[in-house]
Amino acid sequence: MAMDSLHSYFSTNQKSAFVSNINEVRFQFTLTSKRHRPHKKSPTLLSHLSNSEHAQQIAENLACTTRLAVCLRFLHVVYTLGYELRSDAYEHVSFRLAEKKNWVGVLATVSLAQRHQRRLSLRLLNWRTRAYVETENYKALQKILDEFKKHGMEPTRRTFHLILSGHIRNCDIYSTKECLRMMTEAGCPPNATTHATIATHHRRLGLDRDVEAQALQGIGDLTPTTAVALVNSLITLRLDAHDLPGALQLCRIFDRTLMDPVLATIALTQDTSITESARVEDIPTLSQPLTPNAATYCIFIDYQASRSNLRGALQIFRAMLVAETRITPNAISSLIYALYEGGKGDIAVRMVANMCSPDGNLSPLFDYLVLSTTSDVPWVPSNIPPTVRIFNTLIKGVLSTHGLQGMEIVLQIMREHNVKPTARTLEILLNHVKRVEGGHARVLSRVLRRITSCEILPTLRHLHIIFSSILRTEKNLIHGIGWDHVAARFSNTRQAHVRPYPEHRLSGDATSFDPTAGIEAAEALKQRKLLSSAVESLRSRDVLSDSPFFSLRIRHDCLVRPDLDAAKEIFDVMLERGVSLNEYHFSALMEGFARAGDLEGAHNIMDSASRAGVKPNVVMFTILIVGYAHKGNPDKAIQVFEDMITSGIAPDVPSIDAVVSSFFIIGAYTMAKTVLRTLWTYIQPFPPEYKDIPLKQLAQAFRLLHTKQEKGNYELPKEDRLALHRQLVRLRILWNTGKIHRGFRRHRRT
């Protein structure tokens, strides 16, 4: 019921806007019909239409509203009546629409200008280029230079930079190189701004030290605005690679007096020592240090929020206020994210409520979203309208506290303020349905199909969620779930049942590698038909596979249709396309080797990750622990767990669960319960009421903590590390001295 209601809100939002636009057009412009001539009925209106400056101002003001159809109709009426509009009018309308991220509207405006004027100006062609990039229409982007030639316009450096940004965002290294070649032939060879453009949009390809170095080398030749955007992007890339020291090194380019409060806040909770592998080479010294902007502070607010460190996030936000940095809607979005991650969602709701009602007349809908009546707002943003990004962040938080019903309320509020949902809104919904509601891939596919439209196009991010759900289901069907199915292989009394899953119900290879990295939903399942329109939409726009889809393809080849050689070949494809390897790719391949019983090979892959600059994480160690558990070797499992602690990585629920399973699988139930109770305290204090409950119920209760565990706690403080080592030594002694019976270790192994 909740899903149907949400769909109605999405569709009603679009439908009501469409109907209101048409009614407005009919009301405003009936004078253009044969029976109602403007010069007879409205000389005032006629005077505005005949004055090109007035007409341009009216069109620009209409573009600032949510009624795009009225704006386009007005431009067409002026043209139909024979009054000439210059290209400036269409350019200004495009600019206003771009400010609102209405890229479909930009394309419609440029197309209308082409109908009216036949020949497009350079600016309009550049707006069309930008809109193709933002709507991910890379097929049209490939032909955009032909349009410049058709309209007799020479592409500028800005044109080539827009095209470059699109190719990089599409992970299309071949077209990127071709564009650089064409730039040189056109007489504008790559310069410092070009290298900054490449580095700024390189996030989808991952961190590349050569790209970073080349961009930094020319930073002195950039405008301050471009230079700040470049450094912000490089910092983000370093944080994506879990390289905090490298990110903080880049902060030296900024004014130290403004960045010192940020660095001091992070140093309180993080090890910021610089290792040789993390060092950023040749950081330039500028004659005039750069001034960090709101986006700079937002990067570190988001970083602290991802670690559930609300105090740190608020300290950085306070530093931004002290520095008198202009507060942007994106900064408010980051603050809302931090408040929800820090358990202060009510304050975030009140903040958005005040933004929506600056006159103090708060909408009663917000009352349904707060859990307490005493949530005072310590700081209220002024003169900042609520944007779709702010609402999307609010939706993400509200879903965690109020579920789908809370999202319905936020969508109602958005509709009241003429803010339309976007593809990101749909992505947040799909993620929630998958992770929290437990929605099957078929449900996710239906949601995607019903909500996507000409305004909300399907994206790779949408398909990531659905295909990861498909692969997870297939993995569980093939390899089983839980401890029992593995434990049966080591039992003298139970029979292990291996039930092959029908091939026609498993995902297979698509005829085309892109956009889903060659994965195709099973022919026998309904979601294949439901997904076909979304996949075809991406394929028609020449959208290529990205880094997350390569990770899914490796998992598919390793776990669904076991072919480790094919999985390793994906690494070669990625490198050819310029996509950097990250922890997701290495862990997917590690899991394939571990499932195949080749734990030495899994260890080698983790070592290769380290050599490639990818620091092993808790997931990689957990894969090894599970591998040794499935081999009935708890000694090696606990040794790997100890190695993880030595590396400074904090345990999480799955890693502890894997250690416990290594004892359960061989029948050491008492030892398994002892290990679970001992390690439980490193997640949360052990509840006294759980002292005497059976192991099965204890394990189920422990797994529920995974969704509640504090996020981002990657490093283990030295004191906790030493204490955990002492606990593991006690457990080893208990196990090795035979104080807990070990006869079960001689049970049959396969």
mmCIF file with all atom_site columns, N, CA and C in Angstrom, residues 427-473:
data_model
loop_
_atom_site.group_PDB
_atom_site.id
_atom_site.type_symbol
_atom_site.label_atom_id
_atom_site.label_alt_id
_atom_site.label_comp_id
_atom_site.label_asym_id
_atom_site.label_entity_id
_atom_site.label_seq_id
_atom_site.pdbx_PDB_ins_code
_atom_site.Cartn_x
_atom_site.Cartn_y
_atom_site.Cartn_z
_atom_site.occupancy
_atom_site.B_iso_or_equiv
_atom_site.pdbx_formal_charge
_atom_site.auth_seq_id
_atom_site.auth_comp_id
_atom_site.auth_asym_id
_atom_site.auth_atom_id
_atom_site.pdbx_PDB_model_num
ATOM 1   N N  . GLU A 1 427 ? 16.412 7.048   -6.405  1.00 0.00 ? 427 GLU A N  1
ATOM 2   C CA . GLU A 1 427 ? 17.519 6.206   -5.939  1.00 0.00 ? 427 GLU A CA 1
ATOM 3   C C  . GLU A 1 427 ? 17.435 5.978   -4.434  1.00 0.00 ? 427 GLU A C  1
ATOM 4   N N  . ILE A 1 428 ? 17.137 7.047   -3.684  1.00 0.00 ? 428 ILE A N  1
ATOM 5   C CA . ILE A 1 428 ? 17.003 6.925   -2.229  1.00 0.00 ? 428 ILE A CA 1
ATOM 6   C C  . ILE A 1 428 ? 15.868 5.968   -1.881  1.00 0.00 ? 428 ILE A C  1
ATOM 7   N N  . LEU A 1 429 ? 14.757 6.073   -2.595  1.00 0.00 ? 429 LEU A N  1
ATOM 8   C CA . LEU A 1 429 ? 13.619 5.187   -2.356  1.00 0.00 ? 429 LEU A CA 1
ATOM 9   C C  . LEU A 1 429 ? 13.986 3.734   -2.632  1.00 0.00 ? 429 LEU A C  1
ATOM 10  N N  . LEU A 1 430 ? 14.626 3.473   -3.769  1.00 0.00 ? 430 LEU A N  1
ATOM 11  C CA . LEU A 1 430 ? 15.000 2.104   -4.119  1.00 0.00 ? 430 LEU A CA 1
ATOM 12  C C  . LEU A 1 430 ? 15.957 1.515   -3.081  1.00 0.00 ? 430 LEU A C  1
ATOM 13  N N  . ASN A 1 431 ? 16.916 2.322   -2.635  1.00 0.00 ? 431 ASN A N  1
ATOM 14  C CA . ASN A 1 431 ? 17.867 1.850   -1.628  1.00 0.00 ? 431 ASN A CA 1
ATOM 15  C C  . ASN A 1 431 ? 17.155 1.461   -0.343  1.00 0.00 ? 431 ASN A C  1
ATOM 16  N N  . HIS A 1 432 ? 16.193 2.267   0.063   1.00 0.00 ? 432 HIS A N  1
ATOM 17  C CA . HIS A 1 432 ? 15.457 1.967   1.294   1.00 0.00 ? 432 HIS A CA 1
ATOM 18  C C  . HIS A 1 432 ? 14.630 0.692   1.149   1.00 0.00 ? 432 HIS A C  1
ATOM 19  N N  . VAL A 1 433 ? 13.939 0.585   0.033   1.00 0.00 ? 433 VAL A N  1
ATOM 20  C CA . VAL A 1 433 ? 13.099 -0.602  -0.180  1.00 0.00 ? 433 VAL A CA 1
ATOM 21  C C  . VAL A 1 433 ? 13.948 -1.865  -0.171  1.00 0.00 ? 433 VAL A C  1
ATOM 22  N N  . LYS A 1 434 ? 15.148 -1.783  -0.733  1.00 0.00 ? 434 LYS A N  1
ATOM 23  C CA . LYS A 1 434 ? 16.027 -2.953  -0.775  1.00 0.00 ? 434 LYS A CA 1
ATOM 24  C C  . LYS A 1 434 ? 16.613 -3.282  0.590   1.00 0.00 ? 434 LYS A C  1
ATOM 25  N N  . ARG A 1 435 ? 17.170 -2.296  1.260   1.00 0.00 ? 435 ARG A N  1
ATOM 26  C CA . ARG A 1 435 ? 17.931 -2.544  2.480   1.00 0.00 ? 435 ARG A CA 1
ATOM 27  C C  . ARG A 1 435 ? 17.063 -2.694  3.720   1.00 0.00 ? 435 ARG A C  1
ATOM 28  N N  . VAL A 1 436 ? 16.013 -1.891  3.828   1.00 0.00 ? 436 VAL A N  1
ATOM 29  C CA . VAL A 1 436 ? 15.213 -1.866  5.060   1.00 0.00 ? 436 VAL A CA 1
ATOM 30  C C  . VAL A 1 436 ? 13.928 -2.662  4.909   1.00 0.00 ? 436 VAL A C  1
ATOM 31  N N  . GLU A 1 437 ? 13.232 -2.438  3.805   1.00 0.00 ? 437 GLU A N  1
ATOM 32  C CA . GLU A 1 437 ? 11.956 -3.129  3.607   1.00 0.00 ? 437 GLU A CA 1
ATOM 33  C C  . GLU A 1 437 ? 12.142 -4.552  3.091   1.00 0.00 ? 437 GLU A C  1
ATOM 34  N N  . GLY A 1 438 ? 13.383 -4.884  2.679   1.00 0.00 ? 438 GLY A N  1
ATOM 35  C CA . GLY A 1 438 ? 13.628 -6.233  2.174   1.00 0.00 ? 438 GLY A CA 1
ATOM 36  C C  . GLY A 1 438 ? 12.968 -6.508  0.841   1.00 0.00 ? 438 GLY A C  1
ATOM 37  N N  . GLY A 1 439 ? 12.791 -5.472  0.032   1.00 0.00 ? 439 GLY A N  1
ATOM 38  C CA . GLY A 1 439 ? 12.119 -5.624  -1.251  1.00 0.00 ? 439 GLY A CA 1
ATOM 39  C C  . GLY A 1 439 ? 12.890 -6.500  -2.221  1.00 0.00 ? 439 GLY A C  1
ATOM 40  N N  . HIS A 1 440 ? 12.200 -7.423  -2.859  1.00 0.00 ? 440 HIS A N  1
ATOM 41  C CA . HIS A 1 440 ? 12.806 -8.297  -3.866  1.00 0.00 ? 440 HIS A CA 1
ATOM 42  C C  . HIS A 1 440 ? 13.098 -7.488  -5.126  1.00 0.00 ? 440 HIS A C  1
ATOM 43  N N  . ALA A 1 441 ? 13.974 -8.021  -5.960  1.00 0.00 ? 441 ALA A N  1
ATOM 44  C CA . ALA A 1 441 ? 14.337 -7.332  -7.203  1.00 0.00 ? 441 ALA A CA 1
ATOM 45  C C  . ALA A 1 441 ? 13.113 -7.063  -8.069  1.00 0.00 ? 441 ALA A C  1
ATOM 46  N N  . ARG A 1 442 ? 12.133 -7.952  -8.016  1.00 0.00 ? 442 ARG A N  1
ATOM 47  C CA . ARG A 1 442 ? 10.921 -7.752  -8.815  1.00 0.00 ? 442 ARG A CA 1
ATOM 48  C C  . ARG A 1 442 ? 10.164 -6.507  -8.345  1.00 0.00 ? 442 ARG A C  1
ATOM 49  N N  . VAL A 1 443 ? 10.098 -6.315  -7.022  1.00 0.00 ? 443 VAL A N  1
ATOM 50  C CA . VAL A 1 443 ? 9.446  -5.125  -6.466  1.00 0.00 ? 443 VAL A CA 1
ATOM 51  C C  . VAL A 1 443 ? 10.211 -3.870  -6.872  1.00 0.00 ? 443 VAL A C  1
ATOM 52  N N  . LEU A 1 444 ? 11.533 -3.922  -6.757  1.00 0.00 ? 444 LEU A N  1
ATOM 53  C CA . LEU A 1 444 ? 12.360 -2.779  -7.130  1.00 0.00 ? 444 LEU A CA 1
ATOM 54  C C  . LEU A 1 444 ? 12.192 -2.429  -8.609  1.00 0.00 ? 444 LEU A C  1
ATOM 55  N N  . SER A 1 445 ? 12.107 -3.449  -9.441  1.00 0.00 ? 445 SER A N  1
ATOM 56  C CA . SER A 1 445 ? 11.950 -3.226  -10.880 1.00 0.00 ? 445 SER A CA 1
ATOM 57  C C  . SER A 1 445 ? 10.614 -2.564  -11.184 1.00 0.00 ? 445 SER A C  1
ATOM 58  N N  . ARG A 1 446 ? 9.566  -2.987  -10.466 1.00 0.00 ? 446 ARG A N  1
ATOM 59  C CA . ARG A 1 446 ? 8.248  -2.373  -10.673 1.00 0.00 ? 446 ARG A CA 1
ATOM 60  C C  . ARG A 1 446 ? 8.266  -0.903  -10.273 1.00 0.00 ? 446 ARG A C  1
ATOM 61  N N  . VAL A 1 447 ? 8.898  -0.618  -9.130  1.00 0.00 ? 447 VAL A N  1
ATOM 62  C CA . VAL A 1 447 ? 8.987  0.775   -8.674  1.00 0.00 ? 447 VAL A CA 1
ATOM 63  C C  . VAL A 1 447 ? 9.712  1.620   -9.722  1.00 0.00 ? 447 VAL A C  1
ATOM 64  N N  . LEU A 1 448 ? 10.823 1.111   -10.233 1.00 0.00 ? 448 LEU A N  1
ATOM 65  C CA . LEU A 1 448 ? 11.593 1.843   -11.238 1.00 0.00 ? 448 LEU A CA 1
ATOM 66  C C  . LEU A 1 448 ? 10.763 2.099   -12.484 1.00 0.00 ? 448 LEU A C  1
ATOM 67  N N  . ARG A 1 449 ? 10.051 1.081   -12.928 1.00 0.00 ? 449 ARG A N  1
ATOM 68  C CA . ARG A 1 449 ? 9.294  1.202   -14.176 1.00 0.00 ? 449 ARG A CA 1
ATOM 69  C C  . ARG A 1 449 ? 8.126  2.175   -14.031 1.00 0.00 ? 449 ARG A C  1
ATOM 70  N N  . ARG A 1 450 ? 7.499  2.190   -12.847 1.00 0.00 ? 450 ARG A N  1
ATOM 71  C CA . ARG A 1 450 ? 6.306  3.023   -12.664 1.00 0.00 ? 450 ARG A CA 1
ATOM 72  C C  . ARG A 1 450 ? 6.648  4.493   -12.438 1.00 0.00 ? 450 ARG A C  1
ATOM 73  N N  . ILE A 1 451 ? 7.828  4.775   -11.896 1.00 0.00 ? 451 ILE A N  1
ATOM 74  C CA . ILE A 1 451 ? 8.151  6.149   -11.517 1.00 0.00 ? 451 ILE A CA 1
ATOM 75  C C  . ILE A 1 451 ? 8.984  6.876   -12.568 1.00 0.00 ? 451 ILE A C  1
ATOM 76  N N  . THR A 1 452 ? 9.789  6.151   -13.330 1.00 0.00 ? 452 THR A N  1
ATOM 77  C CA . THR A 1 452 ? 10.589 6.831   -14.350 1.00 0.00 ? 452 THR A CA 1
ATOM 78  C C  . THR A 1 452 ? 9.682  7.455   -15.412 1.00 0.00 ? 452 THR A C  1
ATOM 79  N N  . SER A 1 453 ? 10.159 8.564   -15.951 1.00 0.00 ? 453 SER A N  1
ATOM 80  C CA . SER A 1 453 ? 9.371  9.313   -16.934 1.00 0.00 ? 453 SER A CA 1
ATOM 81  C C  . SER A 1 453 ? 10.328 10.124  -17.790 1.00 0.00 ? 453 SER A C  1
ATOM 82  N N  . CYS A 1 454 ? 9.779  11.036  -18.581 1.00 0.00 ? 454 CYS A N  1
ATOM 83  C CA . CYS A 1 454 ? 10.642 11.889  -19.396 1.00 0.00 ? 454 CYS A CA 1
ATOM 84  C C  . CYS A 1 454 ? 11.439 12.848  -18.522 1.00 0.00 ? 454 CYS A C  1
ATOM 85  N N  . GLU A 1 455 ? 10.955 13.109  -17.299 1.00 0.00 ? 455 GLU A N  1
ATOM 86  C CA . GLU A 1 455 ? 11.664 13.998  -16.387 1.00 0.00 ? 455 GLU A CA 1
ATOM 87  C C  . GLU A 1 455 ? 12.578 13.234  -15.439 1.00 0.00 ? 455 GLU A C  1
ATOM 88  N N  . ILE A 1 456 ? 12.231 12.013  -15.104 1.00 0.00 ? 456 ILE A N  1
ATOM 89  C CA . ILE A 1 456 ? 13.063 11.174  -14.238 1.00 0.00 ? 456 ILE A CA 1
ATOM 90  C C  . ILE A 1 456 ? 13.491 9.959   -15.055 1.00 0.00 ? 456 ILE A C  1
ATOM 91  N N  . LEU A 1 457 ? 14.662 10.055  -15.645 1.00 0.00 ? 457 LEU A N  1
ATOM 92  C CA . LEU A 1 457 ? 15.168 8.977   -16.496 1.00 0.00 ? 457 LEU A CA 1
ATOM 93  C C  . LEU A 1 457 ? 15.883 7.933   -15.649 1.00 0.00 ? 457 LEU A C  1
ATOM 94  N N  . PRO A 1 458 ? 15.828 6.663   -16.060 1.00 0.00 ? 458 PRO A N  1
ATOM 95  C CA . PRO A 1 458 ? 16.587 5.632   -15.326 1.00 0.00 ? 458 PRO A CA 1
ATOM 96  C C  . PRO A 1 458 ? 18.078 5.879   -15.444 1.00 0.00 ? 458 PRO A C  1
ATOM 97  N N  . THR A 1 459 ? 18.806 5.593   -14.375 1.00 0.00 ? 459 THR A N  1
ATOM 98  C CA . THR A 1 459 ? 20.250 5.797   -14.347 1.00 0.00 ? 459 THR A CA 1
ATOM 99  C C  . THR A 1 459 ? 20.949 4.497   -13.966 1.00 0.00 ? 459 THR A C  1
ATOM 100 N N  . LEU A 1 460 ? 22.269 4.500   -14.119 1.00 0.00 ? 460 LEU A N  1
ATOM 101 C CA . LEU A 1 460 ? 23.045 3.333   -13.699 1.00 0.00 ? 460 LEU A CA 1
ATOM 102 C C  . LEU A 1 460 ? 22.898 3.083   -12.207 1.00 0.00 ? 460 LEU A C  1
ATOM 103 N N  . ARG A 1 461 ? 22.780 4.141   -11.418 1.00 0.00 ? 461 ARG A N  1
ATOM 104 C CA . ARG A 1 461 ? 22.630 3.979   -9.974  1.00 0.00 ? 461 ARG A CA 1
ATOM 105 C C  . ARG A 1 461 ? 21.367 3.201   -9.635  1.00 0.00 ? 461 ARG A C  1
ATOM 106 N N  . HIS A 1 462 ? 20.291 3.452   -10.375 1.00 0.00 ? 462 HIS A N  1
ATOM 107 C CA . HIS A 1 462 ? 19.058 2.691   -10.161 1.00 0.00 ? 462 HIS A CA 1
ATOM 108 C C  . HIS A 1 462 ? 19.290 1.205   -10.437 1.00 0.00 ? 462 HIS A C  1
ATOM 109 N N  . LEU A 1 463 ? 19.964 0.925   -11.544 1.00 0.00 ? 463 LEU A N  1
ATOM 110 C CA . LEU A 1 463 ? 20.194 -0.473  -11.914 1.00 0.00 ? 463 LEU A CA 1
ATOM 111 C C  . LEU A 1 463 ? 21.207 -1.138  -10.991 1.00 0.00 ? 463 LEU A C  1
ATOM 112 N N  . HIS A 1 464 ? 22.157 -0.382  -10.422 1.00 0.00 ? 464 HIS A N  1
ATOM 113 C CA . HIS A 1 464 ? 23.082 -0.972  -9.439  1.00 0.00 ? 464 HIS A CA 1
ATOM 114 C C  . HIS A 1 464 ? 22.283 -1.646  -8.330  1.00 0.00 ? 464 HIS A C  1
ATOM 115 N N  . ILE A 1 465 ? 21.294 -0.916  -7.815  1.00 0.00 ? 465 ILE A N  1
ATOM 116 C CA . ILE A 1 465 ? 20.524 -1.405  -6.672  1.00 0.00 ? 465 ILE A CA 1
ATOM 117 C C  . ILE A 1 465 ? 19.780 -2.679  -7.038  1.00 0.00 ? 465 ILE A C  1
ATOM 118 N N  . ILE A 1 466 ? 19.165 -2.686  -8.212  1.00 0.00 ? 466 ILE A N  1
ATOM 119 C CA . ILE A 1 466 ? 18.355 -3.839  -8.605  1.00 0.00 ? 466 ILE A CA 1
ATOM 120 C C  . ILE A 1 466 ? 19.232 -5.041  -8.923  1.00 0.00 ? 466 ILE A C  1
ATOM 121 N N  . PHE A 1 467 ? 20.302 -4.844  -9.670  1.00 0.00 ? 467 PHE A N  1
ATOM 122 C CA . PHE A 1 467 ? 21.153 -5.980  -10.041 1.00 0.00 ? 467 PHE A CA 1
ATOM 123 C C  . PHE A 1 467 ? 21.907 -6.524  -8.832  1.00 0.00 ? 467 PHE A C  1
ATOM 124 N N  . SER A 1 468 ? 22.273 -5.677  -7.880  1.00 0.00 ? 468 SER A N  1
ATOM 125 C CA . SER A 1 468 ? 22.917 -6.202  -6.669  1.00 0.00 ? 468 SER A CA 1
ATOM 126 C C  . SER A 1 468 ? 21.936 -7.054  -5.878  1.00 0.00 ? 468 SER A C  1
ATOM 127 N N  . SER A 1 469 ? 20.654 -6.684  -5.898  1.00 0.00 ? 469 SER A N  1
ATOM 128 C CA . SER A 1 469 ? 19.631 -7.499  -5.239  1.00 0.00 ? 469 SER A CA 1
ATOM 129 C C  . SER A 1 469 ? 19.474 -8.849  -5.940  1.00 0.00 ? 469 SER A C  1
ATOM 130 N N  . ILE A 1 470 ? 19.504 -8.827  -7.275  1.00 0.00 ? 470 ILE A N  1
ATOM 131 C CA . ILE A 1 470 ? 19.399 -10.071 -8.041  1.00 0.00 ? 470 ILE A CA 1
ATOM 132 C C  . ILE A 1 470 ? 20.568 -10.994 -7.717  1.00 0.00 ? 470 ILE A C  1
ATOM 133 N N  . LEU A 1 471 ? 21.784 -10.465 -7.738  1.00 0.00 ? 471 LEU A N  1
ATOM 134 C CA . LEU A 1 471 ? 22.969 -11.295 -7.493  1.00 0.00 ? 471 LEU A CA 1
ATOM 135 C C  . LEU A 1 471 ? 22.992 -11.821 -6.062  1.00 0.00 ? 471 LEU A C  1
ATOM 136 N N  . ARG A 1 472 ? 22.547 -11.012 -5.122  1.00 0.00 ? 472 ARG A N  1
ATOM 137 C CA . ARG A 1 472 ? 22.517 -11.468 -3.731  1.00 0.00 ? 472 ARG A CA 1
ATOM 138 C C  . ARG A 1 472 ? 21.557 -12.647 -3.566  1.00 0.00 ? 472 ARG A C  1
ATOM 139 N N  . THR A 1 473 ? 20.391 -12.531 -4.209  1.00 0.00 ? 473 THR A N  1
ATOM 140 C CA . THR A 1 473 ? 19.414 -13.625 -4.135  1.00 0.00 ? 473 THR A CA 1
ATOM 141 C C  . THR A 1 473 ? 19.965 -14.888 -4.771  1.00 0.00 ? 473 THR A C  1
#
